[in-house]
XYZ file of N, CA and C in Angstrom:
771
model
N 1.155 45.147 89.146
C 1.372 46.531 89.552
C 0.572 47.464 88.645
N -0.175 48.391 89.237
C -0.964 49.343 88.473
C -0.067 50.436 87.897
N -0.611 51.161 86.909
C 0.202 52.177 86.248
C 0.677 53.237 87.239
N -0.209 53.628 88.164
C 0.187 54.610 89.158
C 1.354 54.129 90.003
N 1.383 52.823 90.270
C 2.498 52.265 91.037
C 3.787 52.307 90.225
N 3.683 52.094 88.918
C 4.876 52.223 88.068
C 5.351 53.673 88.031
N 4.417 54.607 88.002
C 4.807 56.014 88.043
C 5.570 56.313 89.334
N 5.068 55.772 90.429
C 5.758 55.955 91.706
C 7.130 55.299 91.678
N 7.198 54.104 91.068
C 8.477 53.395 90.979
C 9.499 54.202 90.193
N 9.053 54.877 89.122
C 9.968 55.701 88.330
C 10.619 56.751 89.222
N 9.818 57.427 90.018
C 10.359 58.436 90.914
C 11.357 57.869 91.903
N 11.053 56.701 92.437
C 11.963 56.062 93.397
C 13.273 55.659 92.729
N 13.176 55.135 91.494
C 14.389 54.737 90.778
C 15.249 55.959 90.448
N 14.615 57.046 90.040
C 15.374 58.267 89.724
C 16.101 58.770 90.965
N 15.409 58.750 92.091
C 16.033 59.179 93.344
C 17.203 58.270 93.715
N 16.965 56.952 93.570
C 18.023 56.000 93.901
C 19.213 56.137 92.965
N 18.938 56.460 91.695
C 20.012 56.596 90.719
C 20.977 57.702 91.110
N 20.440 58.820 91.574
C 21.320 59.906 91.992
C 22.242 59.493 93.116
N 21.703 58.795 94.097
C 22.528 58.325 95.206
C 23.556 57.307 94.780
N 23.147 56.407 93.862
C 24.069 55.362 93.413
C 25.209 55.958 92.591
N 24.905 56.937 91.758
C 25.964 57.595 90.976
C 26.965 58.288 91.893
N 26.459 58.886 92.968
C 27.361 59.541 93.917
C 28.241 58.530 94.640
N 27.666 57.357 94.940
C 28.402 56.354 95.700
C 29.334 55.521 94.838
N 28.865 55.123 93.638
C 29.604 54.184 92.794
C 30.301 54.841 91.613
N 29.892 56.046 91.276
C 30.392 56.693 90.073
C 29.413 56.494 88.929
N 29.316 57.496 88.059
C 28.350 57.439 86.963
C 28.663 56.333 85.966
N 29.956 55.945 85.872
C 30.375 54.911 84.919
C 30.588 53.592 85.668
N 29.525 53.038 86.223
C 29.647 51.807 87.002
C 28.562 50.826 86.595
N 28.826 49.535 86.817
C 27.869 48.495 86.470
C 26.591 48.585 87.305
N 26.658 48.863 88.623
C 25.402 49.030 89.363
C 24.516 50.130 88.796
N 25.120 51.207 88.319
C 24.341 52.275 87.694
C 23.678 51.764 86.416
N 24.402 51.006 85.606
C 23.829 50.454 84.377
C 22.637 49.561 84.685
N 22.767 48.744 85.711
C 21.666 47.836 86.051
C 20.457 48.589 86.589
N 20.687 49.640 87.344
C 19.573 50.445 87.834
C 18.911 51.206 86.692
N 19.689 51.658 85.729
C 19.118 52.305 84.552
C 18.202 51.346 83.793
N 18.597 50.086 83.724
C 17.742 49.080 83.091
C 16.420 48.967 83.837
N 16.464 48.897 85.165
C 15.244 48.818 85.963
C 14.392 50.074 85.784
N 15.044 51.219 85.711
C 14.320 52.468 85.473
C 13.621 52.435 84.116
N 14.313 51.905 83.107
C 13.705 51.789 81.786
C 12.463 50.919 81.798
N 12.518 49.803 82.526
C 11.355 48.917 82.627
C 10.184 49.650 83.274
N 10.451 50.345 84.377
C 9.391 51.073 85.068
C 8.798 52.155 84.164
N 9.655 52.869 83.426
C 9.169 53.899 82.511
C 8.295 53.301 81.417
N 8.689 52.150 80.897
C 7.890 51.517 79.845
C 6.491 51.194 80.354
N 6.406 50.542 81.506
C 5.100 50.149 82.027
C 4.284 51.346 82.500
N 4.948 52.457 82.775
C 4.232 53.690 83.106
C 3.796 54.444 81.853
N 4.153 53.924 80.667
C 3.800 54.585 79.417
C 4.725 55.724 79.046
N 5.875 55.836 79.719
C 6.826 56.928 79.468
C 7.945 56.392 78.570
N 7.593 56.196 77.303
C 8.443 55.446 76.390
C 9.747 56.163 76.055
N 9.699 57.468 75.851
C 10.921 58.195 75.509
C 11.940 58.112 76.647
N 11.461 58.230 77.872
C 12.359 58.122 79.020
C 12.929 56.713 79.141
N 12.111 55.719 78.840
C 12.599 54.340 78.872
C 13.739 54.156 77.876
N 13.575 54.695 76.676
C 14.623 54.546 75.659
C 15.921 55.210 76.096
N 15.834 56.394 76.668
C 17.035 57.089 77.142
C 17.755 56.241 78.188
N 17.003 55.662 79.116
C 17.608 54.836 80.168
C 18.282 53.606 79.586
N 17.580 52.914 78.682
C 18.157 51.707 78.087
C 19.425 52.034 77.294
N 19.382 53.103 76.509
C 20.535 53.431 75.662
C 21.754 53.798 76.508
N 21.524 54.537 77.562
C 22.650 54.862 78.435
C 23.203 53.599 79.086
N 22.317 52.712 79.528
C 22.755 51.470 80.165
C 23.551 50.601 79.196
N 23.106 50.528 77.944
C 23.826 49.727 76.943
C 25.248 50.259 76.760
N 25.383 51.561 76.681
C 26.716 52.135 76.542
C 27.609 51.802 77.720
N 27.068 51.878 78.916
C 27.856 51.546 80.113
C 28.258 50.078 80.116
N 27.309 49.203 79.855
C 27.605 47.763 79.893
C 28.655 47.402 78.856
N 28.534 47.962 77.666
C 29.506 47.629 76.619
C 30.905 48.102 77.001
N 31.009 49.252 77.625
C 32.324 49.749 78.032
C 32.894 48.955 79.214
N 32.043 48.488 80.102
C 32.521 47.827 81.319
C 32.685 46.320 81.129
N 31.677 45.665 80.543
C 31.676 44.201 80.433
C 31.916 43.700 79.021
N 31.704 44.552 78.027
C 31.734 44.101 76.657
C 30.348 43.640 76.228
N 30.263 43.126 75.014
C 28.961 42.745 74.450
C 28.492 41.395 74.954
N 29.409 40.453 75.149
C 29.042 39.057 75.446
C 28.762 38.870 76.935
N 27.627 39.347 77.404
C 27.297 39.220 78.819
C 25.787 39.221 79.008
N 25.369 38.708 80.152
C 23.939 38.625 80.436
C 23.296 40.001 80.539
N 23.999 40.973 81.109
C 23.444 42.322 81.206
C 23.087 42.874 79.832
N 23.933 42.621 78.848
C 23.643 43.105 77.503
C 22.430 42.387 76.925
N 22.339 41.075 77.135
C 21.177 40.329 76.639
C 19.893 40.877 77.252
N 19.919 41.156 78.550
C 18.731 41.705 79.209
C 18.323 43.043 78.596
N 19.305 43.891 78.345
C 19.007 45.208 77.789
C 18.481 45.126 76.360
N 19.087 44.279 75.556
C 18.611 44.128 74.183
C 17.184 43.591 74.154
N 16.890 42.638 75.042
C 15.528 42.119 75.176
C 14.568 43.261 75.497
N 14.952 44.119 76.427
C 14.068 45.202 76.843
C 13.898 46.276 75.768
N 14.954 46.530 75.006
C 14.835 47.476 73.892
C 13.837 46.945 72.857
N 13.921 45.640 72.586
C 12.933 45.043 71.677
C 11.528 45.150 72.227
N 11.377 44.918 73.538
C 10.059 45.026 74.156
C 9.502 46.436 74.107
N 10.359 47.424 74.239
C 9.924 48.810 74.142
C 9.414 49.114 72.732
N 10.124 48.622 71.723
C 9.674 48.817 70.346
C 8.301 48.183 70.131
N 8.085 47.024 70.738
C 6.780 46.371 70.621
C 5.698 47.230 71.267
N 5.966 47.764 72.445
C 4.976 48.603 73.123
C 4.646 49.846 72.309
N 5.612 50.314 71.548
C 5.389 51.492 70.701
C 4.768 51.130 69.355
N 4.580 49.851 69.086
C 4.094 49.357 67.805
C 5.088 49.647 66.676
N 6.360 49.794 67.029
C 7.428 49.968 66.039
C 8.129 48.625 65.879
N 7.376 47.667 65.335
C 7.809 46.275 65.391
C 9.117 46.024 64.647
N 9.248 46.575 63.466
C 10.469 46.350 62.691
C 11.695 46.884 63.417
N 11.533 47.979 64.148
C 12.659 48.566 64.883
C 13.166 47.641 65.979
N 12.305 46.777 66.476
C 12.704 45.889 67.562
C 13.317 44.583 67.132
N 13.277 44.269 65.833
C 13.726 42.947 65.384
C 15.219 42.725 65.625
N 16.043 43.706 65.293
C 17.488 43.508 65.439
C 17.895 43.314 66.894
N 17.511 44.180 67.837
C 17.892 43.913 69.230
C 17.310 42.614 69.762
N 16.099 42.259 69.363
C 15.499 41.013 69.840
C 16.261 39.796 69.319
N 16.658 39.831 68.046
C 17.440 38.709 67.506
C 18.814 38.632 68.180
N 19.421 39.778 68.395
C 20.732 39.799 69.054
C 20.635 39.240 70.474
N 19.576 39.583 71.169
C 19.389 39.069 72.519
C 19.241 37.557 72.505
N 18.438 37.028 71.587
C 18.222 35.581 71.507
C 19.521 34.847 71.201
N 20.249 35.320 70.205
C 21.508 34.659 69.823
C 22.521 34.737 70.965
N 22.631 35.877 71.590
C 23.570 36.050 72.692
C 23.203 35.145 73.858
N 21.922 35.085 74.185
C 21.485 34.254 75.311
C 21.732 32.770 75.028
N 21.530 32.340 73.798
C 21.814 30.945 73.433
C 23.291 30.631 73.628
N 24.160 31.557 73.247
C 25.598 31.334 73.423
C 25.970 31.271 74.902
N 25.320 32.097 75.709
C 25.676 32.170 77.118
C 25.125 31.001 77.922
N 23.902 30.565 77.605
C 23.218 29.617 78.488
C 22.727 28.343 77.817
N 22.880 28.226 76.507
C 22.403 27.040 75.825
C 20.994 27.222 75.289
N 20.548 26.332 74.397
C 19.299 26.534 73.665
C 18.024 26.280 74.455
N 18.129 25.665 75.639
C 16.924 25.291 76.376
C 16.714 26.087 77.655
N 17.440 27.171 77.819
C 17.306 27.990 79.017
C 15.972 28.759 78.985
N 15.389 28.982 80.165
C 14.118 29.710 80.250
C 14.248 31.103 79.649
N 15.360 31.772 79.882
C 15.544 33.113 79.325
C 15.599 33.072 77.796
N 16.124 31.995 77.235
C 16.110 31.829 75.775
C 14.665 31.748 75.289
N 13.825 31.039 76.044
C 12.417 30.921 75.664
C 11.719 32.277 75.683
N 11.994 33.079 76.705
C 11.348 34.392 76.757
C 11.852 35.297 75.639
N 13.120 35.159 75.268
C 13.636 35.905 74.122
C 12.956 35.453 72.823
N 12.779 34.138 72.675
C 12.128 33.609 71.476
C 10.704 34.132 71.361
N 9.980 34.150 72.484
C 8.602 34.649 72.460
C 8.561 36.144 72.167
N 9.515 36.891 72.702
C 9.554 38.338 72.456
C 9.836 38.632 70.982
N 10.758 37.899 70.393
C 11.040 38.062 68.967
C 9.817 37.677 68.138
N 9.135 36.607 68.545
C 7.940 36.179 67.819
C 6.873 37.267 67.814
N 6.702 37.947 68.943
C 5.702 39.008 69.021
C 6.022 40.140 68.050
N 7.287 40.477 67.918
C 7.683 41.505 66.961
C 7.461 41.043 65.523
N 7.774 39.781 65.256
C 7.552 39.238 63.912
C 6.073 39.257 63.550
N 5.231 38.947 64.522
C 3.784 39.060 64.288
C 3.425 40.464 63.835
N 4.009 41.439 64.510
C 3.709 42.826 64.171
C 4.109 43.189 62.752
N 5.137 42.521 62.221
C 5.564 42.789 60.843
C 4.859 41.898 59.826
N 3.997 40.988 60.321
C 3.247 40.111 59.421
C 3.919 38.800 59.103
N 5.023 38.484 59.765
C 5.716 37.209 59.524
C 5.187 36.170 60.515
N 3.995 35.672 60.236
C 3.314 34.790 61.178
C 3.915 33.387 61.218
N 4.463 32.935 60.115
C 5.024 31.586 60.088
C 6.245 31.489 60.995
N 7.185 32.434 60.882
C 8.349 32.391 61.764
C 7.931 32.627 63.212
N 6.973 33.504 63.417
C 6.484 33.764 64.766
C 5.922 32.498 65.390
N 5.141 31.738 64.631
C 4.557 30.507 65.165
C 5.641 29.542 65.635
N 6.689 29.378 64.829
C 7.761 28.467 65.211
C 8.468 28.895 66.481
N 8.707 30.184 66.635
C 9.377 30.686 67.835
C 8.485 30.558 69.064
N 7.193 30.852 68.908
C 6.274 30.683 70.036
C 6.216 29.213 70.472
N 6.144 28.317 69.501
C 6.074 26.891 69.832
C 7.338 26.443 70.567
N 8.476 26.934 70.142
C 9.728 26.618 70.837
C 9.696 27.138 72.270
N 9.221 28.361 72.435
C 9.150 28.948 73.775
C 8.219 28.148 74.679
N 7.053 27.765 74.167
C 6.095 26.997 74.967
C 6.708 25.687 75.431
N 7.407 25.002 74.546
C 8.014 23.716 74.904
C 9.028 23.887 76.041
N 9.893 24.874 75.927
C 10.904 25.102 76.964
C 10.249 25.477 78.288
N 9.286 26.386 78.236
C 8.667 26.902 79.455
C 7.789 25.865 80.138
N 7.095 25.050 79.353
C 6.321 23.952 79.944
C 7.238 22.980 80.671
N 8.342 22.652 80.048
C 9.302 21.718 80.653
C 9.866 22.285 81.950
N 10.091 23.590 81.980
C 10.667 24.241 83.157
C 9.628 24.515 84.246
N 8.347 24.335 83.944
C 7.310 24.629 84.919
C 7.071 26.109 85.129
N 7.435 26.910 84.152
C 7.227 28.363 84.234
C 5.819 28.673 83.725
N 4.836 28.558 84.604
C 3.434 28.522 84.199
C 2.977 29.831 83.557
N 3.221 30.950 84.232
C 2.742 32.223 83.689
C 3.427 32.552 82.377
N 4.739 32.343 82.329
C 5.485 32.638 81.100
C 5.015 31.729 79.953
N 4.764 30.452 80.266
C 4.271 29.533 79.247
C 2.895 29.961 78.751
N 2.050 30.449 79.669
C 0.718 30.897 79.280
C 0.797 32.045 78.284
N 1.703 32.994 78.523
C 1.799 34.129 77.618
C 2.395 33.730 76.273
N 3.342 32.784 76.276
C 3.856 32.285 75.000
C 2.765 31.534 74.246
N 1.926 30.793 74.981
C 0.822 30.071 74.355
C -0.215 31.056 73.801
N -0.429 32.158 74.500
C -1.297 33.210 73.980
C -0.766 33.740 72.646
N 0.541 33.964 72.580
C 1.137 34.392 71.322
C 0.992 33.347 70.234
N 1.161 32.084 70.594
C 0.996 31.000 69.618
C -0.431 30.994 69.077
N -1.394 31.225 69.981
C -2.775 31.309 69.523
C -2.984 32.455 68.553
N -2.355 33.578 68.821
C -2.484 34.737 67.946
C -1.913 34.457 66.556
N -0.744 33.787 66.524
C -0.150 33.448 65.229
C -1.049 32.481 64.462
N -1.597 31.477 65.157
C -2.505 30.526 64.498
C -3.753 31.245 63.977
N -4.251 32.210 64.737
C -5.421 32.964 64.295
C -5.118 33.722 63.009
N -3.960 34.363 62.953
C -3.601 35.106 61.744
C -3.437 34.170 60.542
N -3.059 32.925 60.827
C -2.926 31.929 59.760
C -4.248 31.221 59.477
N -5.342 31.715 60.080
C -6.715 31.244 59.890
C -6.920 29.805 60.335
N -6.185 29.407 61.381
C -6.390 28.092 62.009
C -7.082 28.352 63.347
N -8.378 28.612 63.252
C -9.114 29.180 64.373
C -9.309 28.205 65.529
N -9.534 26.941 65.229
C -9.715 25.980 66.317
C -8.438 25.835 67.136
N -7.303 25.791 66.462
C -6.023 25.736 67.176
C -5.816 26.994 68.010
N -6.140 28.132 67.428
C -5.976 29.389 68.143
C -6.806 29.394 69.420
N -8.066 28.977 69.331
C -8.917 28.981 70.524
C -8.381 28.031 71.587
N -7.896 26.878 71.172
C -7.349 25.922 72.149
C -6.174 26.540 72.905
N -5.298 27.223 72.193
C -4.148 27.862 72.849
C -4.605 28.973 73.798
N -5.561 29.798 73.354
C -6.059 30.879 74.212
C -6.691 30.323 75.485
N -7.491 29.265 75.335
C -8.197 28.710 76.495
C -7.207 28.121 77.501
N -6.180 27.456 77.015
C -5.160 26.917 77.917
C -4.421 28.044 78.634
N -4.102 29.104 77.900
C -3.415 30.244 78.512
C -4.296 30.901 79.559
N -5.564 31.072 79.250
C -6.494 31.709 80.173
C -6.640 30.893 81.455
N -6.780 29.583 81.307
C -6.929 28.722 82.481
C -5.695 28.794 83.376
N -4.511 28.784 82.767
C -3.276 28.840 83.561
C -3.168 30.156 84.313
N -3.514 31.256 83.657
C -3.408 32.562 84.305
C -4.454 32.735 85.403
N -5.644 32.207 85.182
C -6.679 32.323 86.208
C -6.310 31.528 87.460
N -5.516 30.484 87.278
C -5.070 29.686 88.422
C -3.893 30.328 89.154
N -3.088 31.095 88.463
C -1.811 31.553 89.038
C -1.728 33.056 89.282
N -2.744 33.833 88.880
C -2.732 35.273 89.143
C -3.935 35.635 90.016
N -4.026 36.906 90.353
C -5.071 37.346 91.272
C -6.395 37.667 90.597
N -6.537 37.361 89.337
C -7.813 37.543 88.654
C -7.957 38.849 87.906
N -7.060 39.812 88.147
C -7.113 41.056 87.376
C -5.726 41.462 86.901
N -4.901 40.479 86.636
C -3.558 40.753 86.132
C -3.642 41.200 84.673
N -2.826 42.177 84.256
C -2.874 42.611 82.860
C -2.658 41.490 81.848
N -1.898 40.468 82.201
C -1.722 39.349 81.269
C -3.062 38.702 80.929
N -3.938 38.596 81.925
C -5.279 38.075 81.663
C -5.999 38.953 80.646
N -5.846 40.250 80.798
C -6.479 41.166 79.864
C -6.015 40.952 78.436
N -4.720 40.686 78.279
C -4.186 40.432 76.931
C -4.833 39.192 76.306
N -4.928 38.117 77.074
C -5.504 36.877 76.542
C -6.988 37.066 76.238
N -7.709 37.719 77.149
C -9.131 37.971 76.923
C -9.349 38.802 75.663
N -8.503 39.800 75.449
C -8.602 40.624 74.249
C -8.386 39.785 72.991
N -7.389 38.914 73.013
C -7.124 38.075 71.843
C -8.258 37.089 71.585
N -8.759 36.480 72.657
C -9.870 35.551 72.490
C -11.094 36.268 71.946
N -11.305 37.503 72.376
C -12.415 38.294 71.855
C -12.275 38.543 70.357
N -11.056 38.829 69.908
C -10.869 39.069 68.469
C -11.157 37.804 67.666
N -10.879 36.648 68.244
C -11.187 35.383 67.565
C -12.702 35.205 67.440
N -13.432 35.462 68.531
C -14.891 35.351 68.455
C -15.454 36.347 67.450
N -14.887 37.548 67.427
C -15.324 38.552 66.453
C -15.099 38.041 65.034
N -13.955 37.415 64.803
C -13.642 36.891 63.469
C -14.620 35.800 63.056
N -15.176 35.107 64.042
C -16.163 34.065 63.765
C -17.591 34.619 63.709
N -17.747 35.914 63.934
C -19.071 36.506 63.934
C -19.823 36.317 65.225
N -19.116 36.010 66.310
C -19.741 35.716 67.604
C -19.630 36.962 68.501
N -20.509 37.928 68.251
C -20.378 39.232 68.896
C -20.705 39.206 70.380
N -21.646 38.386 70.813
C -22.005 38.351 72.230
C -20.800 37.939 73.063
N -20.126 36.880 72.630
C -18.940 36.409 73.340
C -17.830 37.455 73.295
N -17.627 38.074 72.129
C -16.562 39.066 71.985
C -16.808 40.260 72.897
N -18.040 40.720 72.983
C -18.337 41.884 73.831
C -18.082 41.587 75.302
N -18.495 40.415 75.742
C -18.296 40.058 77.153
C -16.814 39.969 77.494
N -16.032 39.366 76.620
C -14.596 39.224 76.862
C -13.902 40.580 76.856
N -14.267 41.449 75.925
C -13.640 42.767 75.854
C -14.032 43.644 77.042
N -15.270 43.494 77.517
C -15.666 44.260 78.698
C -14.802 43.880 79.892
N -14.566 42.587 80.056
C -13.725 42.144 81.176
C -12.284 42.597 80.986
N -11.759 42.448 79.770
C -10.381 42.870 79.496
C -10.216 44.359 79.758
N -11.193 45.160 79.334
C -11.108 46.604 79.507
C -11.105 46.979 80.985
N -11.949 46.332 81.767
C -11.991 46.634 83.198
C -10.659 46.301 83.878
N -10.047 45.201 83.477
C -8.746 44.827 84.045
C -7.706 45.889 83.720
N -7.654 46.295 82.456
C -6.645 47.262 82.041
C -6.869 48.629 82.692
N -8.131 49.031 82.827
C -8.426 50.289 83.499
C -7.938 50.271 84.938
N -8.217 49.153 85.613
C -7.857 49.060 87.029
C -6.360 48.965 87.243
N -5.669 48.243 86.361
C -4.257 47.964 86.601
C -3.307 48.909 85.880
N -3.716 49.422 84.723
C -2.819 50.272 83.934
C -3.298 51.715 83.830
N -4.580 51.947 84.069
C -5.119 53.292 83.950
C -5.658 53.561 82.555
N -6.522 54.586 82.405
C -7.202 54.816 81.127
C -6.311 55.314 80.002
N -5.158 55.903 80.337
C -4.323 56.520 79.307
C -3.188 55.638 78.822
N -3.025 54.471 79.435
C -1.950 53.586 79.000
C -2.249 53.085 77.586
N -1.227 52.978 76.724
C -1.473 52.563 75.337
C -2.213 51.229 75.204
N -1.957 50.272 76.085
C -2.650 48.984 76.003
C -4.125 49.154 76.346
N -4.419 49.947 77.374
C -5.814 50.215 77.732
C -6.533 50.909 76.586
N -5.874 51.871 75.978
C -6.473 52.594 74.853
C -6.788 51.639 73.706
N -5.871 50.713 73.439
C -6.089 49.736 72.360
C -7.298 48.849 72.659
N -7.373 48.328 73.883
C -8.491 47.456 74.254
C -9.800 48.236 74.226
N -9.764 49.488 74.710
C -10.967 50.319 74.687
C -11.454 50.530 73.255
N -10.528 50.737 72.334
C -10.899 50.902 70.932
C -11.534 49.650 70.366
N -10.957 48.493 70.702
C -11.553 47.233 70.258
C -12.973 47.085 70.797
N -13.136 47.439 72.069
C -14.461 47.314 72.690
C -15.481 48.226 72.004
N -15.088 49.452 71.734
C -16.017 50.383 71.072
C -16.434 49.871 69.704
N -15.481 49.350 68.949
C -15.812 48.864 67.603
C -16.781 47.690 67.657
N -16.537 46.769 68.585
C -17.386 45.581 68.670
C -18.790 45.950 69.143
N -18.875 46.904 70.062
C -20.184 47.306 70.573
C -20.955 48.180 69.584
N -20.232 48.835 68.685
C -20.883 49.786 67.771
C -21.470 49.129 66.544
N -20.948 47.993 66.148
C -21.418 47.401 64.878
C -21.261 45.889 64.922
N -22.104 45.179 64.169
C -21.971 43.731 64.130
C -20.717 43.297 63.379
N -20.293 42.092 63.645
C -19.094 41.576 62.983
C -19.312 41.530 61.462
N -18.343 41.993 60.687
C -18.453 41.906 59.235
C -18.240 40.492 58.702
N -17.902 39.564 59.587
C -17.579 38.197 59.163
C -18.766 37.246 59.288
N -19.925 37.755 59.691
C -21.085 36.885 59.839
C -21.487 36.281 58.521
């Protein structure tokens, strides 16, 4: 879904929320679940403050109606952590992400697919804080669960994260192997311009840059940038980040040569 489509979705969710509150009451579980969906749409539209308001209101409703020990709460905590990641406020997301993982393990057991996605989400936040060793272990756990479950796209993104952690730990050959496997899986299962592809291409480009391989890095970043422009728009924070990487690589040779 492109950013403009998420913007449209936000409007539709807001409209639906008013009707649902009138029908079900403002203090109802359907309202809490719709607020969660609204928060997701706001996040992908780049409207982070609105996403936080939606998630926080939903958390309050769920806790009053269902209590803490429920799947709805795990979903919301996962999304709050994801919002912190999108804002690059990685430390702020660690507590909700850990709570989501622990809660999901209690509810569904250690090998559930949702546990794997929680593990990968926590790993991404840990990467942001510089804790690459713990991140690597969580990514590896997620990949194992998701591969076993046949969740191809989700496994590809966890493998992309594993590659990123290995890269930060200066294990470049391992990192490239993980990126290439993730890229191949996504190219087989998406339409060729999915934002997930852009993320992997961006990471693979940074690896080539680290090796002093500027020609490869420029080509990968050009493709990643075009994907993000088409699917997320020029003002989305992820597009801006990729565009910045592209400008730096095109403006000067790698300092690692």
